Amino acid sequence: KQEVTQIPAALSVPEGENLVLNCSFTDSAIYNLQWFRQDPGKGLTSLLLIQSSQREQTSGRLNASLDKSSGRSTLYIAASQPGDSATYLCALLNQAGTALIFGKGTTLSVSS
Amino acid sequence: GAGVSQSPSNKVTEKGKDVELRCDPISGHTALYWYRQRLGQGLEFLIYFQGNSAPDKSGLPSDRFSAERTGESVSTLTIQRTQQEDSAVYLCASSLGVTGELFFGEGSRLTVL
């Protein structure tokens, strides 16, 4: 059974720091992996989608990498801002499945 | 519409009542998902629709939960005889296909008293 783990569960950093959020998974047979952000009381916003054949995707200050062989993905946030404060979720689609499986998220707080 | 639309945004009901939650996916998206998020918890998959194929109901927690979707349009999630443990945010998402990028609605927050 696929398990998705995100460490740390919470992270606090001062504004301007570069940071890395981690996501690990137990079964490498995946179609894709997607990173989302969730603001309190809101739905999820898609940040980046990485197909299984890709190694990374970039959008602005965000860069996500995927290493299927080691069962890991990282989300790199450059020059963090208070507006980046949110919960970041990774989710992946198993080759044998029909729906994304989510980690429990990392709650990020960026102080000014 | 421009995004996934869900209604109602908030619903307070009494234990034992039935509730219906509605999801209007992005136009053209063939795949539609329902997830549940309890307070402080991760997202829990409930049900998945893809075009006219039989839905994947493997995540529904009990037979009190059911969902319908007509073609590639609106979906309704029905919870019968609600219990306090059903209190959660119910999130709907849609995508162009099973491997496409997933777009979520704002959710329907259900509170069962």
Short mmCIF file of C-alpha atoms in Angstrom, two decimals:
data_model
loop_
_atom_site.label_atom_id
_atom_site.label_comp_id
_atom_site.label_asym_id
_atom_site.label_seq_id
_atom_site.Cartn_x
_atom_site.Cartn_y
_atom_site.Cartn_z
CA LYS A 1 0.00 0.00 0.00
CA GLN A 2 1.35 3.39 -1.03
CA GLU A 3 2.26 5.69 1.85
CA VAL A 4 3.16 9.35 1.48
CA THR A 5 5.10 11.06 4.25
CA GLN A 6 5.94 14.73 4.60
CA ILE A 7 8.63 15.94 6.96
CA PRO A 8 8.71 18.24 8.81
CA ALA A 9 5.08 18.63 9.85
CA ALA A 10 5.71 22.31 10.60
CA LEU A 11 8.43 24.79 9.75
CA SER A 12 9.05 28.40 10.77
CA VAL A 13 11.57 30.57 8.95
CA PRO A 14 12.39 34.27 8.69
CA GLU A 15 11.58 36.09 5.49
CA GLY A 16 14.17 35.74 2.73
CA GLU A 17 15.35 32.24 3.56
CA ASN A 18 15.51 29.50 0.95
CA LEU A 19 13.86 26.32 2.15
CA VAL A 20 13.15 22.73 1.17
CA LEU A 21 10.04 20.70 1.91
CA ASN A 22 10.30 16.94 1.71
CA CYS A 23 7.92 14.27 0.49
CA SER A 24 8.69 10.55 0.50
CA PHE A 25 6.69 7.62 -0.84
CA THR A 26 6.98 3.86 -0.56
CA ASP A 27 5.97 2.64 -4.03
CA SER A 28 7.87 4.08 -7.00
CA ALA A 29 5.28 2.91 -9.56
CA ILE A 30 3.62 6.30 -9.97
CA TYR A 31 2.14 8.26 -12.87
CA ASN A 32 2.83 11.71 -11.47
CA LEU A 33 3.32 13.78 -8.34
CA GLN A 34 1.68 17.10 -7.60
CA TRP A 35 2.42 19.80 -5.03
CA PHE A 36 -0.41 21.93 -3.62
CA ARG A 37 -0.74 24.75 -1.15
CA GLN A 38 -3.68 25.14 1.19
CA ASP A 39 -4.48 28.36 3.00
CA PRO A 40 -6.52 28.15 6.24
CA GLY A 41 -10.18 27.50 5.52
CA LYS A 42 -9.58 27.28 1.79
CA GLY A 43 -9.35 24.65 -0.90
CA LEU A 44 -6.13 23.46 -2.47
CA THR A 45 -4.21 25.37 -5.10
CA SER A 46 -2.06 23.40 -7.53
CA LEU A 47 1.56 24.54 -7.59
CA LEU A 48 3.47 22.06 -9.72
CA LEU A 49 2.79 18.76 -11.48
CA ILE A 50 5.68 16.41 -12.27
CA GLN A 51 5.07 13.49 -14.61
CA SER A 52 6.87 10.24 -13.83
CA SER A 53 9.20 10.74 -16.81
CA GLN A 54 10.31 14.17 -15.55
CA ARG A 55 12.93 15.04 -12.94
CA GLU A 56 11.80 18.55 -12.03
CA GLN A 57 9.42 21.42 -12.68
CA THR A 58 9.83 25.11 -12.00
CA SER A 59 7.37 27.94 -11.51
CA GLY A 60 8.67 31.29 -10.37
CA ARG A 61 10.37 30.89 -6.99
CA LEU A 62 9.26 27.26 -6.74
CA ASN A 63 11.15 24.22 -7.94
CA ALA A 64 9.97 20.65 -7.45
CA SER A 65 12.13 17.62 -8.06
CA LEU A 66 11.25 13.95 -8.35
CA ASP A 67 13.50 10.94 -7.74
CA LYS A 68 11.38 7.83 -8.19
CA SER A 69 14.18 5.39 -7.45
CA SER A 70 14.64 6.78 -3.95
CA GLY A 71 10.93 7.54 -3.46
CA ARG A 72 11.44 11.24 -2.85
CA SER A 73 10.27 14.61 -4.01
CA THR A 74 11.35 18.00 -2.76
CA LEU A 75 9.76 21.42 -3.08
CA TYR A 76 12.31 24.22 -3.02
CA ILE A 77 11.07 27.73 -2.21
CA ALA A 78 13.53 30.52 -2.92
CA ALA A 79 13.58 33.82 -1.06
CA SER A 80 10.58 33.00 1.11
CA GLN A 81 7.94 35.68 1.83
CA PRO A 82 5.24 35.99 4.49
CA GLY A 83 2.68 35.31 1.75
CA ASP A 84 4.17 31.85 1.34
CA SER A 85 2.79 30.91 4.76
CA ALA A 86 0.41 28.00 4.17
CA THR A 87 0.23 24.22 4.35
CA TYR A 88 2.04 22.48 1.50
CA LEU A 89 0.77 19.09 0.41
CA CYS A 90 2.29 16.56 -1.91
CA ALA A 91 0.14 13.98 -3.63
CA LEU A 92 0.83 11.25 -6.11
CA LEU A 93 -1.05 9.04 -8.50
CA ASN A 94 -0.21 5.34 -8.40
CA GLN A 95 0.04 3.47 -11.67
CA ALA A 96 -2.42 1.02 -10.19
CA GLY A 97 -4.74 3.64 -8.76
CA THR A 98 -7.33 6.14 -9.85
CA ALA A 99 -6.98 8.93 -7.31
CA LEU A 100 -4.23 11.02 -5.79
CA ILE A 101 -2.86 9.87 -2.46
CA PHE A 102 -1.99 12.78 -0.19
CA GLY A 103 0.59 13.36 2.48
CA LYS A 104 -0.47 15.16 5.64
CA GLY A 105 1.34 18.32 4.68
CA THR A 106 3.98 20.68 6.00
CA THR A 107 2.69 23.87 7.59
CA LEU A 108 5.04 26.72 6.75
CA SER A 109 5.20 30.01 8.61
CA VAL A 110 7.36 32.80 7.20
CA SER A 111 7.87 35.74 9.55
CA SER A 112 8.65 39.28 8.42
CA GLY B 1 -16.98 28.02 -15.29
CA ALA B 2 -13.48 29.27 -14.59
CA GLY B 3 -12.92 26.96 -11.65
CA VAL B 4 -14.45 24.14 -9.64
CA SER B 5 -17.53 25.40 -7.86
CA GLN B 6 -18.97 23.81 -4.72
CA SER B 7 -22.15 24.49 -2.79
CA PRO B 8 -23.10 25.08 -0.10
CA SER B 9 -19.89 26.53 1.29
CA ASN B 10 -21.15 25.87 4.81
CA LYS B 11 -23.82 23.49 6.08
CA VAL B 12 -24.92 22.94 9.66
CA THR B 13 -27.28 20.04 10.22
CA GLU B 14 -28.66 17.93 13.00
CA LYS B 15 -27.58 14.37 13.58
CA GLY B 16 -29.73 11.96 11.60
CA LYS B 17 -30.60 14.36 8.78
CA ASP B 18 -29.60 13.81 5.15
CA VAL B 19 -27.40 16.31 3.32
CA GLU B 20 -26.52 16.90 -0.32
CA LEU B 21 -23.34 18.59 -1.46
CA ARG B 22 -22.89 19.80 -5.00
CA CYS B 23 -19.84 20.10 -7.23
CA ASP B 24 -19.65 21.82 -10.61
CA PRO B 25 -16.34 20.86 -12.28
CA ILE B 26 -14.31 22.83 -14.78
CA SER B 27 -15.94 22.57 -18.19
CA GLY B 28 -14.41 19.77 -20.25
CA HIS B 29 -12.87 17.95 -17.30
CA THR B 30 -13.76 14.29 -17.56
CA ALA B 31 -12.41 13.23 -14.16
CA LEU B 32 -14.08 14.29 -10.92
CA TYR B 33 -13.05 13.43 -7.34
CA TRP B 34 -14.51 13.84 -3.89
CA TYR B 35 -12.23 14.02 -0.86
CA ARG B 36 -12.92 14.57 2.83
CA GLN B 37 -10.71 16.56 5.19
CA ARG B 38 -11.40 16.30 8.89
CA LEU B 39 -10.09 19.02 11.17
CA GLY B 40 -6.31 18.80 11.41
CA GLN B 41 -6.20 15.71 9.20
CA GLY B 42 -5.02 14.89 5.71
CA LEU B 43 -7.21 14.44 2.65
CA GLU B 44 -9.17 11.21 2.49
CA PHE B 45 -10.27 9.94 -0.94
CA LEU B 46 -13.98 9.16 -1.21
CA ILE B 47 -15.01 8.56 -4.83
CA TYR B 48 -13.80 9.10 -8.41
CA PHE B 49 -15.72 9.52 -11.67
CA GLN B 50 -14.12 9.26 -15.12
CA GLY B 51 -16.36 9.96 -18.09
CA ASN B 52 -19.01 7.30 -18.47
CA SER B 53 -17.00 4.58 -16.73
CA ALA B 54 -18.19 2.98 -13.51
CA PRO B 55 -17.08 5.16 -10.58
CA ASP B 56 -14.38 4.08 -8.13
CA LYS B 57 -16.27 4.03 -4.83
CA SER B 58 -13.52 2.34 -2.85
CA GLY B 59 -13.05 5.29 -0.51
CA LEU B 60 -16.64 5.72 0.66
CA PRO B 61 -16.58 5.10 4.44
CA SER B 62 -20.05 3.55 4.75
CA ASP B 63 -23.25 2.88 2.83
CA ARG B 64 -24.63 6.16 4.17
CA PHE B 65 -22.43 7.88 1.60
CA SER B 66 -23.29 7.95 -2.10
CA ALA B 67 -22.46 10.13 -5.07
CA GLU B 68 -23.80 10.66 -8.55
CA ARG B 69 -22.56 12.37 -11.64
CA THR B 70 -24.49 12.89 -14.84
CA GLY B 71 -22.15 12.56 -17.81
CA GLU B 72 -19.25 14.99 -17.44
CA SER B 73 -21.15 17.62 -15.50
CA VAL B 74 -22.34 18.27 -11.99
CA SER B 75 -21.86 15.76 -9.18
CA THR B 76 -23.73 15.46 -5.90
CA LEU B 77 -22.45 13.76 -2.76
CA THR B 78 -25.22 12.58 -0.45
CA ILE B 79 -24.76 11.65 3.18
CA GLN B 80 -27.73 9.96 4.77
CA ARG B 81 -28.50 9.88 8.49
CA THR B 82 -25.55 12.14 9.28
CA GLN B 83 -23.39 11.44 12.31
CA GLN B 84 -21.13 13.80 14.24
CA GLU B 85 -18.05 12.06 12.83
CA ASP B 86 -19.18 13.16 9.34
CA SER B 87 -18.26 16.75 10.28
CA ALA B 88 -15.50 17.76 7.87
CA VAL B 89 -14.72 19.79 4.79
CA TYR B 90 -15.76 17.95 1.65
CA LEU B 91 -13.56 18.87 -1.28
CA CYS B 92 -14.28 18.29 -4.95
CA ALA B 93 -11.64 18.30 -7.66
CA SER B 94 -11.59 17.81 -11.41
CA SER B 95 -8.99 17.15 -14.10
CA LEU B 96 -8.80 16.63 -17.83
CA GLY B 97 -8.08 12.96 -17.28
CA VAL B 98 -6.90 10.59 -14.61
CA THR B 99 -3.26 11.68 -15.03
CA GLY B 100 -3.95 15.38 -15.44
CA GLU B 101 -3.40 18.25 -13.08
CA LEU B 102 -6.01 18.35 -10.34
CA PHE B 103 -7.97 21.52 -9.59
CA PHE B 104 -9.90 21.83 -6.34
CA GLY B 105 -12.97 23.75 -5.29
CA GLU B 106 -13.14 25.76 -2.06
CA GLY B 107 -14.93 22.93 -0.28
CA SER B 108 -18.18 22.48 1.61
CA ARG B 109 -17.79 22.63 5.38
CA LEU B 110 -20.26 20.27 7.05
CA THR B 111 -21.02 20.51 10.75
CA VAL B 112 -23.23 17.86 12.31
CA LEU B 113 -24.61 18.85 15.70
#
